[in-house]
């Protein structure tokens, strides 16, 4: 049941009294971190000195108001909400605080509310109670994250970031091979505001903001990821923080990835054949780890209690957001599970001109951490850096001229939505969707690639930065055309021949075949012949799949495997068929080698 804010402080839910902070507040806190630490050390507490400050703060200088608690797999609290609630109450009693179990996250961790107005010493006492319990695998604060971009309102101009020889990402050279077709990218951000240059590529997403003080839209979680605006008044996000207009940040990010292209208007998306699933986690003053963790889980096909199953599972996640501190076990758990489900995650390194090692999720494992470059190909002045950065991409720098930013889709409304527009932004938020778009191009070109293989391909095919980077900018500047060509097995003409005639595959029976007649070509087949296969089967490990050339030569595409229990085969194989004559009848031969499962060849294609 949804609840709205009450006008009576005494009757409002504790989540409605959250004190959120903005990116500016985080920056200000960093300037006084040393002083704050000294003051905290002098507070009279028996527990705090044993608990690292990072485990007590939602952001530097701000005590956590919620904790994310992961239990060991054998603990009752790992499975039972009732047990988790009882544990929270018991530990709160020991620490002298009133704790409340809020909900189960998609990773299985428990979200525990600490109430309002706790000091860091109070939080430390509670954290110490959880850490002392051998059934607790980890306990971390529910930290606040903020969008990683510095917006600037501008007029329309060319997208140098896609094609300029000096510091562009060489995107047009990839489009003859891949435009991202068949890939869904989840943009975990502020949501989506309607824009005609994006609408055709938007599919269903979700609003994961549970706290109505953050959501702005008047309710908690629901299936509507529309961005109502994230503006705030002076001091609303922290003392001394000036007012800010709505950013429409998620829509700008989405446009860079998949704005509709060749439609005689607006901007071009890097993977304009892909689809965008907007997943809302950032609202007024930012967004919490707990919501982001559930968003990662759901977007990648995992289960989140109380949220309908995702019908648009994303193979790419873009997170142009971040907060301070180490990557917590809670966040890492969600990321690792998503990657294990086959989803590649691109994240912003951050805009603090600091080492990314101190900024999450850019410092997490199993992500592609992205630094930003300017129009000369040097590290943008604001971009984070370090050994944990994987790759660099254009993020723009408007201090050298507005047109040196990244142009994308936006809205002209300063608070609520008004007319659609385009604007230049700068930030690692803008660099990250360049990589998310490239991942979509790569995944579309070769759907069999794992997240690790995709990351390796992007790194191996990057070019050296044209400009300077002090501190580490990863493998270099990403090159879309070179990367896509590498994963596609070489250059092809792009001509496709296909068969959509369904052929039943008998259970543990004889091989069946589907044929494609190729004509009108001269010479041999290419050394990188693409064989796209769409087979429905309830245990694909039973299947042996071969491509049969016109002269009868068999090319093994897939062997049987008793350890591969997943459903279906929907992928593209690359075959060196240069010794074969192109013209003639090619066949896809499929045999089910074990009992109890059935399937169908739905379609297949050859791309020369």
mmCIF file of N, CA and C in Angstrom, residues 301-386:
data_model
loop_
_atom_site.group_PDB
_atom_site.id
_atom_site.type_symbol
_atom_site.label_atom_id
_atom_site.label_comp_id
_atom_site.label_asym_id
_atom_site.label_seq_id
_atom_site.Cartn_x
_atom_site.Cartn_y
_atom_site.Cartn_z
ATOM 1 N N UNK A 301 17.351 -8.880 -14.122
ATOM 2 C CA UNK A 301 16.539 -10.094 -14.152
ATOM 3 C C UNK A 301 16.391 -10.795 -12.824
ATOM 4 N N UNK A 302 16.898 -10.202 -11.742
ATOM 5 C CA UNK A 302 16.730 -10.786 -10.418
ATOM 6 C C UNK A 302 15.368 -10.469 -9.825
ATOM 7 N N UNK A 303 15.090 -11.063 -8.688
ATOM 8 C CA UNK A 303 13.793 -10.912 -8.030
ATOM 9 C C UNK A 303 13.891 -9.934 -6.869
ATOM 10 N N UNK A 304 12.955 -8.997 -6.818
ATOM 11 C CA UNK A 304 12.859 -8.044 -5.722
ATOM 12 C C UNK A 304 11.468 -8.176 -5.109
ATOM 13 N N UNK A 305 11.404 -8.417 -3.823
ATOM 14 C CA UNK A 305 10.125 -8.617 -3.142
ATOM 15 C C UNK A 305 9.200 -7.426 -3.353
ATOM 16 N N UNK A 306 7.962 -7.715 -3.736
ATOM 17 C CA UNK A 306 6.951 -6.683 -3.921
ATOM 18 C C UNK A 306 6.999 -5.976 -5.253
ATOM 19 N N UNK A 307 7.946 -6.354 -6.107
ATOM 20 C CA UNK A 307 8.097 -5.717 -7.421
ATOM 21 C C UNK A 307 7.830 -6.759 -8.505
ATOM 22 N N UNK A 308 6.982 -6.448 -9.494
ATOM 23 C CA UNK A 308 6.708 -7.423 -10.556
ATOM 24 C C UNK A 308 7.973 -7.814 -11.308
ATOM 25 N N UNK A 309 7.990 -9.014 -11.856
ATOM 26 C CA UNK A 309 9.139 -9.481 -12.635
ATOM 27 C C UNK A 309 9.395 -8.548 -13.808
ATOM 28 N N UNK A 310 10.646 -8.356 -14.127
ATOM 29 C CA UNK A 310 11.055 -7.475 -15.217
ATOM 30 C C UNK A 310 10.857 -8.178 -16.556
ATOM 31 N N UNK A 311 10.063 -7.593 -17.422
ATOM 32 C CA UNK A 311 9.834 -8.168 -18.748
ATOM 33 C C UNK A 311 10.784 -7.590 -19.791
ATOM 34 N N UNK A 312 11.639 -6.661 -19.380
ATOM 35 C CA UNK A 312 12.634 -6.077 -20.288
ATOM 36 C C UNK A 312 14.014 -6.172 -19.642
ATOM 37 N N UNK A 313 14.447 -7.402 -19.399
ATOM 38 C CA UNK A 313 15.729 -7.621 -18.728
ATOM 39 C C UNK A 313 16.857 -6.973 -19.524
ATOM 40 N N UNK A 314 17.687 -6.215 -18.833
ATOM 41 C CA UNK A 314 18.755 -5.462 -19.492
ATOM 42 C C UNK A 314 20.057 -6.248 -19.481
ATOM 43 N N UNK A 315 20.723 -6.277 -20.616
ATOM 44 C CA UNK A 315 22.056 -6.852 -20.700
ATOM 45 C C UNK A 315 23.128 -5.780 -20.508
ATOM 46 N N UNK A 316 22.677 -4.532 -20.372
ATOM 47 C CA UNK A 316 23.583 -3.421 -20.099
ATOM 48 C C UNK A 316 22.920 -2.538 -19.043
ATOM 49 N N UNK A 317 23.695 -2.124 -18.041
ATOM 50 C CA UNK A 317 23.223 -1.160 -17.042
ATOM 51 C C UNK A 317 24.138 0.052 -17.080
ATOM 52 N N UNK A 318 23.525 1.238 -17.105
ATOM 53 C CA UNK A 318 24.276 2.492 -17.002
ATOM 54 C C UNK A 318 23.977 3.122 -15.649
ATOM 55 N N UNK A 319 25.042 3.404 -14.877
ATOM 56 C CA UNK A 319 24.881 4.095 -13.599
ATOM 57 C C UNK A 319 25.768 5.336 -13.581
ATOM 58 N N UNK A 320 25.196 6.449 -13.994
ATOM 59 C CA UNK A 320 25.888 7.737 -13.963
ATOM 60 C C UNK A 320 25.598 8.410 -12.625
ATOM 61 N N UNK A 321 26.068 7.789 -11.565
ATOM 62 C CA UNK A 321 25.788 8.258 -10.213
ATOM 63 C C UNK A 321 26.905 7.799 -9.295
ATOM 64 N N UNK A 322 26.906 8.288 -8.085
ATOM 65 C CA UNK A 322 27.913 7.837 -7.153
ATOM 66 C C UNK A 322 27.880 8.579 -5.841
ATOM 67 N N UNK A 323 28.589 8.041 -4.866
ATOM 68 C CA UNK A 323 28.744 8.642 -3.553
ATOM 69 C C UNK A 323 30.153 8.410 -3.064
ATOM 70 N N UNK A 324 30.432 8.840 -1.864
ATOM 71 C CA UNK A 324 31.771 8.725 -1.307
ATOM 72 C C UNK A 324 31.950 7.440 -0.516
ATOM 73 N N UNK A 325 33.190 6.980 -0.440
ATOM 74 C CA UNK A 325 33.525 5.828 0.380
ATOM 75 C C UNK A 325 33.815 4.584 -0.423
ATOM 76 N N UNK A 326 34.205 3.532 0.278
ATOM 77 C CA UNK A 326 34.502 2.252 -0.354
ATOM 78 C C UNK A 326 33.229 1.620 -0.897
ATOM 79 N N UNK A 327 33.407 0.722 -1.843
ATOM 80 C CA UNK A 327 32.271 -0.064 -2.328
ATOM 81 C C UNK A 327 31.845 -1.006 -1.219
ATOM 82 N N UNK A 328 30.595 -0.884 -0.772
ATOM 83 C CA UNK A 328 30.140 -1.719 0.337
ATOM 84 C C UNK A 328 29.855 -3.145 -0.117
ATOM 85 N N UNK A 329 29.858 -4.049 0.836
ATOM 86 C CA UNK A 329 29.517 -5.448 0.535
ATOM 87 C C UNK A 329 28.114 -5.551 -0.027
ATOM 88 N N UNK A 330 27.217 -4.679 0.451
ATOM 89 C CA UNK A 330 25.826 -4.715 -0.017
ATOM 90 C C UNK A 330 25.745 -4.367 -1.498
ATOM 91 N N UNK A 331 26.408 -3.289 -1.891
ATOM 92 C CA UNK A 331 26.387 -2.888 -3.299
ATOM 93 C C UNK A 331 27.134 -3.893 -4.158
ATOM 94 N N UNK A 332 28.292 -4.345 -3.688
ATOM 95 C CA UNK A 332 29.074 -5.309 -4.465
ATOM 96 C C UNK A 332 28.298 -6.596 -4.699
ATOM 97 N N UNK A 333 27.541 -7.011 -3.686
ATOM 98 C CA UNK A 333 26.748 -8.239 -3.825
ATOM 99 C C UNK A 333 25.748 -8.115 -4.969
ATOM 100 N N UNK A 334 25.082 -6.974 -5.063
ATOM 101 C CA UNK A 334 24.102 -6.761 -6.134
ATOM 102 C C UNK A 334 24.782 -6.725 -7.498
ATOM 103 N N UNK A 335 25.915 -6.049 -7.570
ATOM 104 C CA UNK A 335 26.641 -5.952 -8.840
ATOM 105 C C UNK A 335 27.123 -7.319 -9.293
ATOM 106 N N UNK A 336 27.727 -8.068 -8.381
ATOM 107 C CA UNK A 336 28.251 -9.391 -8.730
ATOM 108 C C UNK A 336 27.134 -10.307 -9.237
ATOM 109 N N UNK A 337 25.996 -10.271 -8.558
ATOM 110 C CA UNK A 337 24.870 -11.112 -8.986
ATOM 111 C C UNK A 337 24.374 -10.705 -10.363
ATOM 112 N N UNK A 338 24.326 -9.404 -10.641
ATOM 113 C CA UNK A 338 23.874 -8.924 -11.948
ATOM 114 C C UNK A 338 24.828 -9.366 -13.050
ATOM 115 N N UNK A 339 26.113 -9.247 -12.801
ATOM 116 C CA UNK A 339 27.112 -9.665 -13.794
ATOM 117 C C UNK A 339 27.034 -11.174 -14.014
ATOM 118 N N UNK A 340 26.814 -11.925 -12.951
ATOM 119 C CA UNK A 340 26.670 -13.379 -13.088
ATOM 120 C C UNK A 340 25.439 -13.748 -13.909
ATOM 121 N N UNK A 341 24.450 -12.852 -13.937
ATOM 122 C CA UNK A 341 23.274 -13.084 -14.780
ATOM 123 C C UNK A 341 23.525 -12.654 -16.226
ATOM 124 N N UNK A 342 24.704 -12.111 -16.507
ATOM 125 C CA UNK A 342 25.064 -11.766 -17.874
ATOM 126 C C UNK A 342 24.910 -10.308 -18.231
ATOM 127 N N UNK A 343 24.763 -9.444 -17.239
ATOM 128 C CA UNK A 343 24.578 -8.013 -17.491
ATOM 129 C C UNK A 343 25.890 -7.265 -17.273
ATOM 130 N N UNK A 344 26.263 -6.435 -18.230
ATOM 131 C CA UNK A 344 27.484 -5.634 -18.136
ATOM 132 C C UNK A 344 27.127 -4.263 -17.582
ATOM 133 N N UNK A 345 27.915 -3.777 -16.624
ATOM 134 C CA UNK A 345 27.575 -2.552 -15.903
ATOM 135 C C UNK A 345 28.639 -1.486 -16.118
ATOM 136 N N UNK A 346 28.214 -0.332 -16.640
ATOM 137 C CA UNK A 346 29.095 0.823 -16.800
ATOM 138 C C UNK A 346 28.755 1.844 -15.725
ATOM 139 N N UNK A 347 29.773 2.364 -15.027
ATOM 140 C CA UNK A 347 29.528 3.318 -13.943
ATOM 141 C C UNK A 347 30.453 4.522 -14.071
ATOM 142 N N UNK A 348 29.993 5.648 -13.571
ATOM 143 C CA UNK A 348 30.774 6.878 -13.597
ATOM 144 C C UNK A 348 31.876 6.833 -12.547
ATOM 145 N N UNK A 349 33.078 7.266 -12.937
ATOM 146 C CA UNK A 349 34.183 7.324 -11.981
ATOM 147 C C UNK A 349 33.983 8.451 -10.976
ATOM 148 N N UNK A 350 33.259 9.508 -11.358
ATOM 149 C CA UNK A 350 32.983 10.610 -10.448
ATOM 150 C C UNK A 350 33.656 11.898 -10.873
ATOM 151 N N UNK A 351 33.148 13.010 -10.351
ATOM 152 C CA UNK A 351 33.540 14.351 -10.803
ATOM 153 C C UNK A 351 34.301 15.155 -9.755
ATOM 154 N N UNK A 352 35.122 14.519 -8.941
ATOM 155 C CA UNK A 352 35.775 15.200 -7.830
ATOM 156 C C UNK A 352 37.250 15.485 -8.075
ATOM 157 N N UNK A 353 37.767 15.124 -9.256
ATOM 158 C CA UNK A 353 39.199 15.243 -9.546
ATOM 159 C C UNK A 353 40.015 14.569 -8.450
ATOM 160 N N UNK A 354 39.561 13.380 -8.057
ATOM 161 C CA UNK A 354 40.220 12.593 -7.019
ATOM 162 C C UNK A 354 40.371 11.155 -7.497
ATOM 163 N N UNK A 355 41.085 10.385 -6.713
ATOM 164 C CA UNK A 355 41.222 8.971 -7.037
ATOM 165 C C UNK A 355 39.878 8.278 -6.853
ATOM 166 N N UNK A 356 39.475 7.517 -7.846
ATOM 167 C CA UNK A 356 38.169 6.856 -7.810
ATOM 168 C C UNK A 356 38.086 5.835 -6.683
ATOM 169 N N UNK A 357 39.213 5.454 -6.112
ATOM 170 C CA UNK A 357 39.204 4.464 -5.034
ATOM 171 C C UNK A 357 38.358 4.900 -3.848
ATOM 172 N N UNK A 358 38.092 6.209 -3.740
ATOM 173 C CA UNK A 358 37.294 6.724 -2.625
ATOM 174 C C UNK A 358 35.858 7.016 -3.020
ATOM 175 N N UNK A 359 35.427 6.528 -4.192
ATOM 176 C CA UNK A 359 34.092 6.873 -4.688
ATOM 177 C C UNK A 359 33.388 5.639 -5.247
ATOM 178 N N UNK A 360 32.228 5.339 -4.675
ATOM 179 C CA UNK A 360 31.421 4.185 -5.070
ATOM 180 C C UNK A 360 30.242 4.649 -5.930
ATOM 181 N N UNK A 361 29.800 3.824 -6.912
ATOM 182 C CA UNK A 361 30.236 2.469 -7.242
ATOM 183 C C UNK A 361 31.385 2.403 -8.252
ATOM 184 N N UNK A 362 32.013 3.557 -8.543
ATOM 185 C CA UNK A 362 33.121 3.543 -9.495
ATOM 186 C C UNK A 362 34.299 2.722 -9.036
ATOM 187 N N UNK A 363 34.380 2.424 -7.724
ATOM 188 C CA UNK A 363 35.480 1.617 -7.200
ATOM 189 C C UNK A 363 35.075 0.175 -6.933
ATOM 190 N N UNK A 364 33.886 -0.221 -7.346
ATOM 191 C CA UNK A 364 33.437 -1.602 -7.138
ATOM 192 C C UNK A 364 34.108 -2.543 -8.134
ATOM 193 N N UNK A 365 34.132 -3.823 -7.804
ATOM 194 C CA UNK A 365 34.622 -4.848 -8.726
ATOM 195 C C UNK A 365 33.536 -5.197 -9.739
ATOM 196 N N UNK A 366 33.948 -5.755 -10.857
ATOM 197 C CA UNK A 366 33.037 -6.272 -11.890
ATOM 198 C C UNK A 366 32.207 -5.196 -12.568
ATOM 199 N N UNK A 367 32.671 -3.945 -12.526
ATOM 200 C CA UNK A 367 32.035 -2.879 -13.297
ATOM 201 C C UNK A 367 33.059 -2.324 -14.272
ATOM 202 N N UNK A 368 32.584 -1.579 -15.260
ATOM 203 C CA UNK A 368 33.469 -0.813 -16.133
ATOM 204 C C UNK A 368 33.413 0.624 -15.649
ATOM 205 N N UNK A 369 34.477 1.057 -14.990
ATOM 206 C CA UNK A 369 34.539 2.384 -14.396
ATOM 207 C C UNK A 369 35.061 3.372 -15.437
ATOM 208 N N UNK A 370 34.315 4.464 -15.658
ATOM 209 C CA UNK A 370 34.556 5.340 -16.799
ATOM 210 C C UNK A 370 35.001 6.736 -16.362
ATOM 211 N N UNK A 371 36.156 7.157 -16.850
ATOM 212 C CA UNK A 371 36.641 8.522 -16.659
ATOM 213 C C UNK A 371 36.216 9.365 -17.858
ATOM 214 N N UNK A 372 36.240 10.693 -17.696
ATOM 215 C CA UNK A 372 35.782 11.600 -18.750
ATOM 216 C C UNK A 372 36.956 12.339 -19.389
ATOM 217 N N UNK A 373 36.885 12.510 -20.708
ATOM 218 C CA UNK A 373 37.865 13.291 -21.447
ATOM 219 C C UNK A 373 37.193 14.519 -22.053
ATOM 220 N N UNK A 374 38.030 15.532 -22.363
ATOM 221 C CA UNK A 374 37.503 16.741 -22.994
ATOM 222 C C UNK A 374 37.693 16.679 -24.499
ATOM 223 N N UNK A 375 37.424 17.779 -25.182
ATOM 224 C CA UNK A 375 37.428 17.780 -26.641
ATOM 225 C C UNK A 375 38.830 17.656 -27.240
ATOM 226 N N UNK A 376 39.866 17.861 -26.423
ATOM 227 C CA UNK A 376 41.234 17.655 -26.902
ATOM 228 C C UNK A 376 41.729 16.244 -26.610
ATOM 229 N N UNK A 377 40.938 15.460 -25.911
ATOM 230 C CA UNK A 377 41.318 14.092 -25.587
ATOM 231 C C UNK A 377 42.104 13.960 -24.310
ATOM 232 N N UNK A 378 42.193 15.027 -23.528
ATOM 233 C CA UNK A 378 42.834 14.962 -22.217
ATOM 234 C C UNK A 378 41.791 14.655 -21.155
ATOM 235 N N UNK A 379 42.239 14.226 -19.985
ATOM 236 C CA UNK A 379 41.314 14.029 -18.876
ATOM 237 C C UNK A 379 40.601 15.337 -18.579
ATOM 238 N N UNK A 380 39.292 15.300 -18.485
ATOM 239 C CA UNK A 380 38.540 16.492 -18.110
ATOM 240 C C UNK A 380 38.961 16.913 -16.706
ATOM 241 N N UNK A 381 38.994 18.213 -16.458
ATOM 242 C CA UNK A 381 39.544 18.719 -15.199
ATOM 243 C C UNK A 381 38.840 18.161 -13.977
ATOM 244 N N UNK A 382 37.556 17.865 -14.082
ATOM 245 C CA UNK A 382 36.764 17.393 -12.950
ATOM 246 C C UNK A 382 36.823 15.896 -12.746
ATOM 247 N N UNK A 383 37.260 15.148 -13.754
ATOM 248 C CA UNK A 383 37.111 13.694 -13.734
ATOM 249 C C UNK A 383 37.987 13.027 -12.683
ATOM 250 N N UNK A 384 37.425 12.030 -12.008
ATOM 251 C CA UNK A 384 38.234 11.187 -11.139
ATOM 252 C C UNK A 384 39.165 10.331 -11.983
ATOM 253 N N UNK A 385 40.130 9.718 -11.345
ATOM 254 C CA UNK A 385 41.185 8.986 -12.040
ATOM 255 C C UNK A 385 41.636 7.841 -11.143
ATOM 256 N N UNK A 386 42.679 7.119 -11.552
ATOM 257 C CA UNK A 386 43.252 6.085 -10.699
ATOM 258 C C UNK A 386 43.309 4.721 -11.347
#
